[in-house]
Structure formats: structure tokens, C-alpha cells
Coordinates of C-alpha atoms and ligand atoms in Angstrom, one line a residue:
X1 CA 0.0 0.0 0.0
X2 CA 1.2 3.6 -0.5
X3 CA 2.3 5.4 2.6
X4 CA -0.8 6.6 4.4
X5 CA -1.2 10.3 5.3
X6 CA -1.7 11.5 8.8
X7 CA -5.5 11.8 8.6
X8 CA -5.7 8.3 7.0
X9 CA -3.6 6.8 9.8
X10 CA -5.8 8.5 12.4
X11 CA -9.0 7.1 10.9
X12 CA -7.4 3.6 10.5
X13 CA -6.4 3.8 14.2
X14 CA -9.9 4.8 15.2
X15 CA -11.5 2.0 13.2
X16 CA -9.1 -0.8 14.2
X17 CA -8.2 -0.2 17.8
X18 CA -11.0 -0.4 20.3
X19 CA -10.0 0.4 23.9
X20 CA -11.6 -2.2 26.2
X21 CA -11.1 -3.2 29.8
X22 CA -12.0 -6.4 31.6
X23 CA -15.4 -6.5 33.4
X24 CA -17.0 -8.9 35.9
X25 CA -19.2 -10.7 33.5
X26 CA -16.5 -11.6 31.0
X27 CA -15.4 -15.2 30.7
X28 CA -13.5 -16.9 32.2
X29 CA -13.6 -14.3 35.0
X30 CA -17.4 -14.4 35.6
X31 CA -16.9 -17.9 37.1
X32 CA -14.2 -17.0 39.5
X33 CA -15.0 -16.2 43.2
X34 CA -13.0 -13.0 42.9
X35 CA -14.9 -11.7 39.8
X36 CA -16.6 -9.0 41.9
X37 CA -13.3 -7.3 42.4
X38 CA -13.3 -6.5 38.7
X39 CA -15.2 -3.3 37.7
X40 CA -18.8 -3.9 36.6
X41 CA -18.3 -1.6 33.6
X42 CA -15.5 -0.8 31.2
X43 CA -13.4 2.3 31.8
X44 CA -14.8 4.4 29.0
X45 CA -18.3 4.1 30.5
X46 CA -17.1 5.3 33.9
X47 CA -14.9 8.3 32.9
X48 CA -14.6 11.0 30.3
X49 CA -15.2 12.4 27.9
X50 CA -12.5 15.0 28.6
X51 CA -11.7 18.1 26.5
X52 CA -7.9 18.2 26.9
X53 CA -5.6 15.5 28.0
X54 CA -1.9 15.2 28.6
X55 CA 0.2 12.0 28.3
X56 CA 3.5 12.4 30.2
X57 CA 6.2 10.0 29.1
X58 CA 8.8 9.0 31.7
X59 CA 11.8 10.0 29.4
X60 CA 14.9 11.7 30.9
X61 CA 14.2 14.6 28.7
X62 CA 11.3 15.6 30.9
X63 CA 14.0 16.8 33.3
X64 CA 14.4 20.6 33.3
X65 CA 11.5 20.9 30.8
X66 CA 9.5 23.3 33.1
X67 CA 6.4 21.8 31.6
X68 CA 4.6 21.1 34.9
X69 CA 2.1 24.0 34.8
X70 CA 1.2 23.3 31.2
X71 CA 0.6 19.6 31.9
X72 CA -1.5 20.3 35.0
X73 CA -3.7 22.7 32.9
X74 CA -5.2 19.7 31.1
X75 CA -8.5 18.1 32.2
X76 CA -6.9 14.7 32.5
X77 CA -3.3 13.6 32.8
X78 CA -1.9 10.1 32.3
X79 CA 1.4 8.8 33.8
X80 CA 3.2 5.5 33.6
X81 CA 4.5 2.8 35.9
X82 CA 6.5 4.1 38.8
X83 CA 6.9 7.7 37.5
X84 CA 6.6 10.1 40.5
X85 CA 5.4 13.7 40.6
X86 CA 6.6 14.5 44.2
X87 CA 9.8 16.5 43.9
X88 CA 9.4 16.8 40.1
X89 CA 6.3 19.1 39.9
X90 CA 8.1 21.9 38.0
X91 CA 8.9 19.6 35.1
X92 CA 6.1 17.0 35.1
X93 CA 3.2 18.6 37.0
X94 CA 1.3 17.0 39.9
X95 CA -2.1 16.0 38.5
X96 CA -2.6 12.3 37.9
X97 CA -5.9 11.2 36.5
X98 CA -4.8 7.8 35.2
X99 CA -1.7 5.7 35.9
X100 CA -1.1 3.0 33.4
X101 CA 1.1 0.2 34.8
X102 CA 2.6 -2.8 33.3
X103 CA 2.5 -6.2 35.1
X104 CA 6.2 -6.1 35.8
X105 CA 5.6 -3.0 38.1
X106 CA 2.8 -5.0 39.8
X107 CA 5.0 -8.1 40.4
X108 CA 5.4 -9.3 44.0
X109 CA 9.2 -9.3 43.7
X110 CA 9.0 -5.5 43.6
X111 CA 7.5 -5.2 47.0
X112 CA 6.5 -1.6 46.6
X113 CA 3.4 -2.0 44.5
X114 CA 1.0 -3.0 47.2
X115 CA 2.2 -0.4 49.8
X116 CA 3.7 2.6 48.0
X117 CA 1.8 5.9 48.0
X118 CA 3.0 6.3 44.4
X119 CA 0.1 4.3 43.2
X120 CA -2.6 5.7 45.4
X121 CA -3.7 8.7 43.3
X122 CA -5.8 8.5 40.2
X123 CA -7.4 5.6 38.3
X124 CA -5.1 2.6 37.9
X125 CA -5.0 0.7 34.6
X126 CA -2.9 -2.5 34.5
X127 CA -1.7 -4.4 31.5
X128 CA 0.3 -7.5 30.8
X129 CA 2.0 -8.7 27.6
X130 CA -0.4 -11.4 26.4
X131 CA 0.4 -14.1 23.8
X132 CA -0.4 -12.9 20.3
X133 CA -4.1 -13.2 19.5
X134 CA -4.7 -15.4 22.5
X135 CA -8.1 -15.6 24.1
X136 CA -8.7 -14.5 27.7
X137 CA -8.4 -18.0 29.2
X138 CA -5.2 -18.8 27.4
X139 CA -3.7 -15.5 28.6
X140 CA -5.0 -16.0 32.2
X141 CA -3.0 -19.3 32.4
X142 CA 0.1 -17.7 30.9
X143 CA 0.5 -14.1 32.0
X144 CA 4.0 -12.6 31.8
X145 CA 3.8 -11.6 35.5
X146 CA 1.1 -12.7 38.1
X147 CA -1.1 -9.7 37.3
X148 CA -4.3 -11.3 38.5
X149 CA -3.0 -12.4 41.9
X150 CA -1.5 -8.9 42.5
X151 CA -4.7 -7.2 41.2
X152 CA -6.8 -9.1 43.8
X153 CA -4.4 -8.2 46.6
X154 CA -4.3 -4.6 45.6
X155 CA -8.1 -4.3 45.3
X156 CA -8.6 -5.9 48.8
X157 CA -6.1 -3.4 50.3
X158 CA -7.4 -0.4 48.4
X159 CA -11.1 -1.1 47.7
X160 CA -12.0 2.5 47.0
X161 CA -9.5 3.1 44.2
X162 CA -10.7 2.5 40.7
X163 CA -8.5 -0.2 39.0
X164 CA -9.1 -1.6 35.5
X165 CA -7.2 -4.2 33.5
X166 CA -6.7 -3.5 29.8
X167 CA -8.1 -6.2 27.5
X168 CA -5.1 -7.8 25.8
X169 CA -6.8 -7.5 22.5
X170 CA -5.9 -3.8 22.5
X171 CA -2.1 -4.5 22.6
X172 CA -2.3 -6.6 19.4
X173 CA -4.8 -4.4 17.6
X174 CA -2.3 -1.6 18.1
X175 CA 0.6 -3.8 17.2
X176 CA -1.1 -4.8 13.9
X177 CA -1.7 -1.1 13.3
X178 CA 2.1 -0.4 13.6
X179 CA 3.1 -3.3 11.5
X180 CA 0.5 -2.5 8.8
X181 CA 2.2 0.9 8.3
X182 CA 5.9 -0.2 8.3
X183 CA 7.8 -1.5 5.3
X184 CA 9.8 -4.0 7.4
X185 CA 8.8 -6.7 9.8
X186 CA 8.8 -5.5 13.4
X187 CA 9.4 -7.6 16.6
X188 CA 6.2 -9.4 17.8
X189 CA 6.2 -7.7 21.2
X190 CA 3.4 -5.5 22.5
X191 CA 3.7 -1.7 22.2
X192 CA 5.1 0.3 25.1
X193 CA 2.9 1.7 27.8
X194 CA 3.5 5.1 26.3
X195 CA 1.7 4.3 23.0
X196 CA -1.0 2.3 24.8
X197 CA -1.7 5.4 27.1
X198 CA -1.7 7.7 24.1
X199 CA -4.3 5.7 22.2
X200 CA -6.3 5.2 25.5
X201 CA -6.5 9.0 25.8
X202 CA -7.4 9.5 22.1
X203 CA -10.5 7.4 22.9
X204 CA -11.4 9.5 26.0
X205 CA -10.4 13.1 25.0
X206 CA -11.0 15.7 22.4
X207 CA -7.4 16.8 22.2
X208 CA -4.3 14.8 23.4
X209 CA -0.9 16.4 24.0
X210 CA 1.9 13.8 24.4
X211 CA 5.1 15.1 26.1
X212 CA 8.6 13.8 25.3
X213 CA 7.5 10.6 23.5
X214 CA 9.1 12.3 20.5
X215 CA 12.2 13.7 22.1
X216 CA 12.8 17.5 22.2
X217 CA 16.0 19.3 22.0
X218 CA 16.5 18.1 25.6
X219 CA 16.9 14.5 24.3
X220 CA 19.3 12.6 26.5
X221 CA 20.5 9.1 27.1
X222 CA 19.1 9.4 30.7
X223 CA 16.4 6.7 30.8
X224 CA 13.9 8.3 33.2
X225 CA 13.5 11.8 34.6
X226 CA 13.4 10.3 38.0
X227 CA 16.4 7.9 38.0
X228 CA 20.1 8.2 37.5
X229 CA 20.2 5.4 34.9
X230 CA 21.6 5.8 31.4
X231 CA 20.4 3.7 28.5
X232 CA 19.6 4.9 25.0
X233 CA 17.3 1.8 24.5
X234 CA 14.8 3.5 26.8
X235 CA 14.2 6.1 24.1
X236 CA 14.8 4.0 21.0
X237 CA 13.4 0.7 22.2
X238 CA 14.6 -2.9 22.5
X239 CA 11.7 -5.2 23.6
X240 CA 9.0 -2.8 22.6
X241 CA 8.8 -1.6 18.9
X242 CA 9.4 1.9 20.2
X243 CA 11.1 3.4 17.2
X244 CA 8.2 2.3 15.0
X245 CA 5.7 3.6 17.5
X246 CA 7.4 6.9 17.5
X247 CA 7.4 7.0 13.7
X248 CA 3.7 6.4 13.6
X249 CA 3.0 9.1 16.2
X250 CA 5.2 11.5 14.2
X251 CA 3.1 10.9 11.1
X252 CA -0.2 11.4 13.1
X253 CA 1.0 14.6 14.8
X254 CA -1.2 17.6 14.0
X255 CA 1.0 20.1 15.9
X256 CA 4.1 21.9 14.7
X257 CA 7.5 20.3 14.4
X258 CA 8.8 23.3 16.4
X259 CA 6.6 22.2 19.3
X260 CA 8.3 18.8 19.3
X261 CA 11.7 20.5 19.3
X262 CA 11.0 23.0 22.1
X263 CA 8.4 21.2 24.2
X264 CA 8.6 17.6 23.2
X265 CA 4.9 18.1 22.5
X266 CA 2.8 16.2 20.0
X267 CA -0.9 17.1 19.3
X268 CA -3.3 14.4 18.4
X269 CA -7.1 14.6 17.9
X270 CA -9.5 12.5 19.9
X271 CA -11.3 9.8 18.0
X272 CA -14.7 11.4 18.7
X273 CA -13.6 14.6 16.7
X274 CA -12.5 12.7 13.6
X275 CA -14.7 12.7 10.5
X276 CA -13.7 9.5 8.8
Ligands
NCC301 O1 10.3 3.0 31.1 P1 8.8 3.1 31.2 O2 8.3 2.0 30.2 O3 8.2 3.0 32.5 O4 8.4 4.4 30.5 C1 7.0 4.8 30.3 C2 6.8 5.2 28.8 O5 7.5 6.4 28.6 C3 8.1 6.4 27.2 N1 9.6 6.6 27.4 C4 10.2 6.3 28.5 C5 11.6 6.5 28.6 C6 12.3 7.1 27.5 N2 13.6 7.4 27.6 N3 11.6 7.4 26.4 C7 10.3 7.1 26.3 O6 9.7 7.4 25.2 C8 7.8 5.0 26.6 O7 6.6 5.2 25.8 C9 7.4 4.2 27.8 O8 6.4 3.2 27.5 C10 6.7 0.3 29.7 O9 6.4 0.6 28.5 O10 5.9 -0.2 30.5 C11 8.2 0.6 30.2 O11 8.3 0.0 31.5 C12 9.7 -0.3 32.0 C13 9.6 -0.9 33.4 O12 8.9 -2.1 33.4 C14 8.9 0.1 34.3 O13 9.4 1.4 34.3 C15 9.0 -0.4 35.8 O14 10.2 -0.3 36.3 C16 10.4 -1.1 31.0 N4 11.8 -1.4 31.5 C17 12.3 -2.6 31.7 O15 11.7 -3.6 31.5 C18 13.7 -2.6 32.2 C19 10.5 -0.4 29.6 O16 11.1 -1.3 28.7 C20 9.1 -0.1 29.1

């Protein structure tokens, strides 16, 4: 196929990726005694629609960005994994509406998940790299990390906090979308939390600003803004098809290249605003 234009990519994304989360009545969960710990309704029926949303990548280049105020001015803000706000407000803001966490972060070996206050604000959305095109039962018996065990534990300890689990179908719909638009074969691993969160917000918001997913002039080999750890693979990808994800986001960007350079900011339209 000829290379798709930005508007074509956006419409294709809207048509082929549907953001869903697990609910109590889905099989096989409906038959489990702990099914009632799962939300009765999918995420999109409980929150939104928002006007403006910010997606804050965890990249080292968020450091010294001074973007905190701009980020907090959005109606909803999504953050990832163990990325903190405390002590970094000036650069990343302090509002957290949704925290998207991979199952590695939830793993019991990392004792902090169940107790740390890092995870106590906002709506949690967990995800786990599921086998390609598996059904829910197959995945349930073969998760990368024990996401369901930890989910149950967390829900019992923090029953008031909304906590959803992303349907694994979303990962592979999005992966297909990336592969469809690349000339070469890409690794069959799910997209990064950053792209999952971006598309999640495109389904909930009218306008989405993504920060430092496409690196600005502050681009650095520092992995995260909150850690002294240097690895270029954090920005360019190893396990996740990150370079391809970034290429796709660059092509969908409706903002100015200048905004990427100065603010690391990409502007994407919400799906509801598209006339496809
Ligand atoms: O690093 P991570 O991601 O938590 O970052 C969240 C998202 O921000 C974007 N990012 C991050 C760093 C960087 N230099 N450039 C970026 O663009 C990416 O979009 C990224 O998804 C993940 O995707 O869930 C990931 O999680 C970590 C790790 O599991 C958690 O941080 C918990 O410690 C993974 N690291 C390892 O497995 C070692 C990372 O590969 C992906």
C-alpha cells in the first residue's frame, strides 16, 4: 500500500483499535469467586469524555523541561508505571488522572506496589503482555507476571480506588496497526505503555498532548527523569517496537515540528472529533 497520510492513519487507528477493559461478567472471570473485584463496567463508561488530555512520558528529557504548569492545565493527565510527581512538579506537574502500569511493576518481587503511595492517586489501569491473539483463558493461564494475583491483593487493600485491566486484544490491535504501516517486519512484542496510554487518551479526550514521547532538544540518554540510569534503549526501544511507535506518532502529529523541538509536544485529535 502507498504510505498513508496523517488523517488516513488516524482514521485507521480509530477503526481498528478499540479500547476495552475487563469486566466482571467476561469469561472466564465471571466464574471466579473474585470476579466481583473487577469493575462492573468498562473504563470508557465510567470516565470521560475529557476536553484536553496530557500524556506524560517518563523520558529523561522531561527533566528541566519546566512543563509542569502546562501539563496540569489539562483536564486529565496520564502517567506511567513508577513515574513520580513529588519532587518533580516543576517539570512533570502534579495531577494524575490515570496511571497505566505494566504487570512487571505490579509483580510481587517488587515489594513496593501494594504499599507505596506512588500508586494511590488516580485511576489505575494495568496491562500484561499477552500471547499474540490469545483468548482471555489462554492468557489467564500464561501471563508474563502474576497480574491477577496482584490485582486481587491490591483491590482488597485499596477497595475505594478504581482499578481496571486492559483487554489484551488492545495490545495486538495496536501492534497490527504499527506493522501495517511499516515496510519492514517488526518484533512481535506489544507496544510500550506510552503508546497504549496515548491511544487510550485518544479514545477518552477531544485533544491529546503527548510530552517527550518524540524527544525534544532536551533529548538525553538518561532513561527516566526520576532515575540516574543511562540507556539509549529507553528512548529507542529494545523489547517494545518503540522506534516504530514513534514513527507512527510523528506521522499522526497535528502540531508543529517546532513544538516537538521546544516542548517535546505532539498534538493528536481525539477519536470522537474525527470525520472519517
Ligand atoms: O520506562 P517506562 O516503560 O516505565 O516508561 C513509560 C513510557 O515512557 C516512554 N519513554 C520512556 C523513557 C524514555 N527514555 N523514552 C520514552 O519514550 C515510553 O513510551 C514508555 O512506555 C513500559 O512501556 O511499560 C516501560 O516499562 C519499563 C519498566 O517495566 C517500568 O518502568 C517499571 O520499572 C520497561 N523497562 C524494563 O523492563 C527494564 C520499559 O522497557 C518499558
